[in-house]
Tab-separated table of C-alpha atoms in Angstrom:
chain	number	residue	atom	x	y	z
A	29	UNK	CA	-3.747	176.256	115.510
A	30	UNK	CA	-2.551	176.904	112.176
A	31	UNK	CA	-4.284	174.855	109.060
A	32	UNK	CA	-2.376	172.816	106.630
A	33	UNK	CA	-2.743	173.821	103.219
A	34	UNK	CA	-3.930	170.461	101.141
A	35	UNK	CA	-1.197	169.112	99.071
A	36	UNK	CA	-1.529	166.979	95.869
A	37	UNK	CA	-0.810	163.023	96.277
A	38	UNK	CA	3.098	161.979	96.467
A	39	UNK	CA	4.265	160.888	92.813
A	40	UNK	CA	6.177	157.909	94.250
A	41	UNK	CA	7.095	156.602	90.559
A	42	UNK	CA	10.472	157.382	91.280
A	43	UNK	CA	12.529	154.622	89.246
A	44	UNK	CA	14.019	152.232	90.798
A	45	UNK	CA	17.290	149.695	90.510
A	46	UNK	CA	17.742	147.068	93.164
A	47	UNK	CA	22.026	146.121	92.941
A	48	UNK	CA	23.140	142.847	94.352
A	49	UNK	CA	26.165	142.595	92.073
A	50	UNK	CA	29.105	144.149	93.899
A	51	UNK	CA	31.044	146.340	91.074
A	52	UNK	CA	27.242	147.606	90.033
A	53	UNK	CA	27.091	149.169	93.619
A	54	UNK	CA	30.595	150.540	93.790
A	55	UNK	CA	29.995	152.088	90.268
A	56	UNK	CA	27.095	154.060	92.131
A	57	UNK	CA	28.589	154.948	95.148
A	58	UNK	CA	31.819	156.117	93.728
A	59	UNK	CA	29.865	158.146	91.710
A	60	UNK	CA	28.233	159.686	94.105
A	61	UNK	CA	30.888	160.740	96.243
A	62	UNK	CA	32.700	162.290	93.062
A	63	UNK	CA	29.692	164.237	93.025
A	64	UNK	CA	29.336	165.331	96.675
A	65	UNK	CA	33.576	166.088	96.289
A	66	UNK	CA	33.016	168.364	93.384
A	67	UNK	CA	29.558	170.279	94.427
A	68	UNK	CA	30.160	173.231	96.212
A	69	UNK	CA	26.781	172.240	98.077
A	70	UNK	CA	26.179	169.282	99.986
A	71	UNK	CA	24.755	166.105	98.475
A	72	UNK	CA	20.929	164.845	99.694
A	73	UNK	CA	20.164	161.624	99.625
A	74	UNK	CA	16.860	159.463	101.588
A	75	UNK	CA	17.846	156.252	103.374
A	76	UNK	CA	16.788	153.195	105.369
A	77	UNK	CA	17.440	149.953	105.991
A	78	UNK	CA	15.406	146.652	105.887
A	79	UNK	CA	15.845	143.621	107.335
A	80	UNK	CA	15.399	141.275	110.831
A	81	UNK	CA	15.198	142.526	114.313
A	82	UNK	CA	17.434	145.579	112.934
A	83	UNK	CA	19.075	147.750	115.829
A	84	UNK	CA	20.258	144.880	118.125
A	85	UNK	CA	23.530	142.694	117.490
A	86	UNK	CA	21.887	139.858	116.620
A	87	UNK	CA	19.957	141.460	114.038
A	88	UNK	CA	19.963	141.227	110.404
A	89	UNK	CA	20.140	144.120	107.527
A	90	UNK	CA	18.699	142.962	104.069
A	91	UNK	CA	18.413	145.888	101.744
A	92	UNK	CA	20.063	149.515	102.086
A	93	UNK	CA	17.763	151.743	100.553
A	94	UNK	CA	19.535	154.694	99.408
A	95	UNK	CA	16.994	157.485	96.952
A	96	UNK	CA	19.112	160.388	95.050
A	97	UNK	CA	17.252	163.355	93.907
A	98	UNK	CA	20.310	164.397	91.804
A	99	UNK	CA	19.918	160.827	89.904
A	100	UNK	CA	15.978	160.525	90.064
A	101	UNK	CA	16.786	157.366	90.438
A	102	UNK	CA	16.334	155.189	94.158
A	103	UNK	CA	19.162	152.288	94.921
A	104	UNK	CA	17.801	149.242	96.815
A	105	UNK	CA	21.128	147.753	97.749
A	106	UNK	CA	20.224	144.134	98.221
A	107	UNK	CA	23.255	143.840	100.193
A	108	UNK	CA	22.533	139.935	101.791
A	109	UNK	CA	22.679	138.885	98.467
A	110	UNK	CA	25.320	140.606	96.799
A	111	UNK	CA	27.998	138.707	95.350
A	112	UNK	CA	31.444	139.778	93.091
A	113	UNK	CA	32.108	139.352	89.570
A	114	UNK	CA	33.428	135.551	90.486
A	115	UNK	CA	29.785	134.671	91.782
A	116	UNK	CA	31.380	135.409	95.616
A	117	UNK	CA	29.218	136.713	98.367
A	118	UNK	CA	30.184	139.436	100.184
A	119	UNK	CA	29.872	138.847	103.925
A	120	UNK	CA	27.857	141.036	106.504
A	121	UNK	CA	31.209	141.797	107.371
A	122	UNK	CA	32.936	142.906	104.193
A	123	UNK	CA	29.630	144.467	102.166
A	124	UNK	CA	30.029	147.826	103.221
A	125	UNK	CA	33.532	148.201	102.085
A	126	UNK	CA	33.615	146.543	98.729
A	127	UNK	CA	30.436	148.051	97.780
A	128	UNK	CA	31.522	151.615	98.819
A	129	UNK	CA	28.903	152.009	100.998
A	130	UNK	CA	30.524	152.789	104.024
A	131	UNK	CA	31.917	155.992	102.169
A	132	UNK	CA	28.889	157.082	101.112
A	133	UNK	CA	27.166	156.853	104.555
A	134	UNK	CA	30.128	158.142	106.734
A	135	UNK	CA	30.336	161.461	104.147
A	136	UNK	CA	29.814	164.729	105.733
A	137	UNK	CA	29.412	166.465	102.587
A	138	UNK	CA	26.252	163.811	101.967
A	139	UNK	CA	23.166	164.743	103.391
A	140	UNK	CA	21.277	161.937	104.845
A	141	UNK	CA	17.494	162.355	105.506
A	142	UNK	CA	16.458	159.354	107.592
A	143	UNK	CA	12.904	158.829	109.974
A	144	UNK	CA	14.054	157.808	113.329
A	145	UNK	CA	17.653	157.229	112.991
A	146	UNK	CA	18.407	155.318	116.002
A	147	UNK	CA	17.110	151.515	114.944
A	148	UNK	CA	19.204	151.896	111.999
A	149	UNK	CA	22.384	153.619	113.184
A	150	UNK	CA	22.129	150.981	115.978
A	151	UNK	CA	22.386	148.164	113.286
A	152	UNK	CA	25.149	150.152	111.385
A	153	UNK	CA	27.551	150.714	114.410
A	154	UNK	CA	27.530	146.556	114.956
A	155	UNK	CA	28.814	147.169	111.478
A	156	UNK	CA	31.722	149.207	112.559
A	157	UNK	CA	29.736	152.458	109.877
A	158	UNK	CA	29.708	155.300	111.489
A	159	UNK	CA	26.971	157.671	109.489
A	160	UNK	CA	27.599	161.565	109.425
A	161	UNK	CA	25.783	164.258	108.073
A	162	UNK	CA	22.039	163.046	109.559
A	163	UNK	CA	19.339	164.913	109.376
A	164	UNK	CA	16.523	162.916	111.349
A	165	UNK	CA	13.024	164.096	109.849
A	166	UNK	CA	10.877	162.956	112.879
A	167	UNK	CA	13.034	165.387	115.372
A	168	UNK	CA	11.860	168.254	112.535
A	169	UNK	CA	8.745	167.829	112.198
A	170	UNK	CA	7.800	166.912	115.646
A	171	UNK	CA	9.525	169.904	116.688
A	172	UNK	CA	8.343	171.902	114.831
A	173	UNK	CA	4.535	170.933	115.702
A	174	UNK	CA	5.589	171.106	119.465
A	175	UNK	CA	6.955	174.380	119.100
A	176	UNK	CA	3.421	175.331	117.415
A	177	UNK	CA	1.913	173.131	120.673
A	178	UNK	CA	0.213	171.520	117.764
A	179	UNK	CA	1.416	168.098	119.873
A	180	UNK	CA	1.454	166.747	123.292
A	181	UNK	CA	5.242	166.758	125.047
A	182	UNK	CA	5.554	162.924	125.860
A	183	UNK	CA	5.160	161.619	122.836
A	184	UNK	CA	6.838	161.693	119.131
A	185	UNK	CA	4.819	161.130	115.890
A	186	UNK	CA	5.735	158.571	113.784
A	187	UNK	CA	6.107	158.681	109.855
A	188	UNK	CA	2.488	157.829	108.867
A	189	UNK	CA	0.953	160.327	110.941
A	190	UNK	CA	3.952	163.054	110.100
A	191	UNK	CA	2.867	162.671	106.130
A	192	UNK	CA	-0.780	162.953	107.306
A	193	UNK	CA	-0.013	166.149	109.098
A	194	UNK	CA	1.159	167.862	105.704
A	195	UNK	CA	-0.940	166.256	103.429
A	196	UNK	CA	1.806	164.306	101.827
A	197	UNK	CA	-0.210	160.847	102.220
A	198	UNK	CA	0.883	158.373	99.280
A	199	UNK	CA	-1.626	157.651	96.245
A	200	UNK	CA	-2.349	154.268	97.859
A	201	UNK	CA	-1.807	152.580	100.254
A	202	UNK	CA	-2.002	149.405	98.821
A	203	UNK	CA	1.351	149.170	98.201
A	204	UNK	CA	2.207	149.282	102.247
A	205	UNK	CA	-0.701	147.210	102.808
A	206	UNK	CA	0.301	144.163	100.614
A	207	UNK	CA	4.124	144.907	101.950
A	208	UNK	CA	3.033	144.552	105.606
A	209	UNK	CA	1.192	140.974	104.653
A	210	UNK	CA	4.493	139.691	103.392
A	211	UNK	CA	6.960	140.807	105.933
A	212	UNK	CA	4.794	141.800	109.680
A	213	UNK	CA	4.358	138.970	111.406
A	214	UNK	CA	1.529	140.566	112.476
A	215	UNK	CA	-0.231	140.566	109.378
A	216	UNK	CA	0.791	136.956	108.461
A	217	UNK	CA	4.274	137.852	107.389
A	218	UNK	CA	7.438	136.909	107.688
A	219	UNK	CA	10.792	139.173	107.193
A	220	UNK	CA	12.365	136.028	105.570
A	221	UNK	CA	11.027	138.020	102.283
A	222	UNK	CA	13.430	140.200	102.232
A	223	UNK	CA	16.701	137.941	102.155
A	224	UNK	CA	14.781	136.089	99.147
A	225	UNK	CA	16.314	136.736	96.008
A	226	UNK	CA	14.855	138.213	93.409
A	227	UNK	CA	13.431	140.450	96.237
A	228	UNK	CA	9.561	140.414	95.581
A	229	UNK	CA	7.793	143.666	93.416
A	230	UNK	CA	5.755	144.267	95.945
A	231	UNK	CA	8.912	144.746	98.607
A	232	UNK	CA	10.541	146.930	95.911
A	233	UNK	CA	7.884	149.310	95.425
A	234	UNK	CA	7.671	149.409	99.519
A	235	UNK	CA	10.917	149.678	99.717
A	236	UNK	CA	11.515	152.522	97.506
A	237	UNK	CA	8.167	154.203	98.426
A	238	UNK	CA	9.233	154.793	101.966
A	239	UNK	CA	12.741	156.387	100.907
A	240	UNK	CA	11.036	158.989	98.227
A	241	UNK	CA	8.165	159.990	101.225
A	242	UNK	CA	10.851	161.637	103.140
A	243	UNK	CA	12.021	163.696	100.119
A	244	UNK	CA	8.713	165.023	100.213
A	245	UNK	CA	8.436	165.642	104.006
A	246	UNK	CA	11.999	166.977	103.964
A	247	UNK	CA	10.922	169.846	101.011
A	248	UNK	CA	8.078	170.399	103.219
A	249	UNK	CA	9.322	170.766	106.580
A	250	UNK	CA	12.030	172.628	105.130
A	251	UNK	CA	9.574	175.040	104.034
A	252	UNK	CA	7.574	175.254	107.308
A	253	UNK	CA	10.677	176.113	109.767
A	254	UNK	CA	14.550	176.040	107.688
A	255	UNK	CA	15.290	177.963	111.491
A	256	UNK	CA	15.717	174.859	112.610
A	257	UNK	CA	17.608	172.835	110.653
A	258	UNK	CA	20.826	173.832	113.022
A	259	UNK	CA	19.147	171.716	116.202
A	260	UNK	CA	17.970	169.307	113.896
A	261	UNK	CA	20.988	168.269	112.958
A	262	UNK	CA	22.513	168.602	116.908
A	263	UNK	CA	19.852	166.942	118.181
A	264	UNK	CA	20.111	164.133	114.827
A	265	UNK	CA	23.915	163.393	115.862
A	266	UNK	CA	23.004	162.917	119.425
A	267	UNK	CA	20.302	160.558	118.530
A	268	UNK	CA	22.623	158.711	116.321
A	269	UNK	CA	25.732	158.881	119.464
A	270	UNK	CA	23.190	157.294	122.320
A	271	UNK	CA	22.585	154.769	119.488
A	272	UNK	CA	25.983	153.613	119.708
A	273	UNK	CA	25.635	151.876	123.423
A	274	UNK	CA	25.590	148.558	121.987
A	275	UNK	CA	22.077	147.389	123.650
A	276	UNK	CA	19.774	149.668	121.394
A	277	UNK	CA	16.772	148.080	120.646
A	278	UNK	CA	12.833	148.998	119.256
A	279	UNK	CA	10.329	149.440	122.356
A	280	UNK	CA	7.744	151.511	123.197
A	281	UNK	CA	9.783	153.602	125.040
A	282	UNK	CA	11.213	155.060	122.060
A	283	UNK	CA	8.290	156.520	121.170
A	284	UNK	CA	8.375	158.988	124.167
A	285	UNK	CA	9.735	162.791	123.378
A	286	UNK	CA	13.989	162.522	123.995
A	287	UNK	CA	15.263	166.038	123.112
């Protein structure tokens, strides 16, 4: 089995902005895809979503989280409380388009590194956004540990234990400790917390903590095996098409091996 070289501690101070005015957001996303138009290499960007019972219909999205290496800078999109210059809210509806989000997430010339893609893109296609350019980090790295039989073949590691593997544990974890008391319901929590405006410091360091980890696991992984980026990305846009069957949801089942 081959050893993991230690690593030093994630520096998650990445700064951080959380938008919930509408022409804020579509300053920043028509910025970036001026970028990604005029770079001869593809943008990179982390993302995830927060929110209620995300993946199904009926569910909810709070807060886009969107973290640009090219800015040092990572977005929390507060998009269920984003309203217009008049004080308007945009709908769940309408809040991809007039924040410019959808453009930025259906890009193929932005990179999107995301940890399990298929709860989210689930939530997005109820949107009508169709994301491009994925690059799912948990079909890397588990992958690339199967490949090295450094895992059993039923089932996938999850995001915790894929930071463990390569020494990229966080500083703290304090941070997702006191995050998990206000939102899990299992800890006491409630996911209310994030639709409450201002969004809590606690959620905004969680928030944005979670988005600059997979920076670092991307760099890392991309170290370890850039052979496979290729099936990555297949296998990432198949995840993301089976997500699109209208009846995705979180189980257990998910966690089982499905490429």
């Amino acid at each position: 089995m081959r050893r993991v070289s230690a690593a030093p501690p994630l520096d998650l101070e990445v700064p951080v902005q959380v938008i919930d005015d509408v022409g804020k957001a579509r300053q920043i996303t028509d910025a970036l895809l001026r970028k990604s138009e005029a770079s001869e290499k593809k943008l990179l960007v982390a993302m995830d979503l927060e929110g209620r019972s995300i993946g199904p219909q009926s569910g909810r999205i709070a807060i886009v989280q969107l973290c640009v290496p090219l800015d040092n800078m990572c977005y929390l999109f507060h998009i269920s409380h984003m309203v217009d210059a008049s004080g308007a809210g945009a709908t769940e509806d309408t809040v991809f388009d007039v924040t410019g989000l959808r453009g930025v997430i259906e890009s193929e010339k932005i990179m999107k590194l995301w940890f399990d893609v298929r709860t989210d893109t689930a939530a997005l296609f109820h949107r009508t956004v169709r994301p491009a350019g994925v690059i799912d980090l948990q079909v890397w790295v588990n992958m690339k540990l199967r490949s090295e039989a450094m895992r059993p073949r039923n089932f996938l590691m999850g995001l915790s234990k894929c930071l463990a593997q390569y020494r990229l544990q966080p500083q703290s974890d304090t941070i997702k400790d006191e995050g998990l008391r206000l939102f899990a319901p299992e800890h006491g929590g409630s996911y209310d917390v994030f639709f409450a405006s201002p969004l809590n410091p606690i959620l905004v360091s969680y928030c944005s903590h979670d988005v600059v980890s997979l920076l670092a696991l991307f760099q890392t992984i991309r170290q370890e095996a850039p052979e496979m980026l290729s099936k990555v990305m297949e296998v990432s846009v198949t995840r993301v098409n089976k997500s699109y069957n209208g009846h995705f949801t979180r189980s257990q089942s998910n966690a089982l091996f499905d490429f």
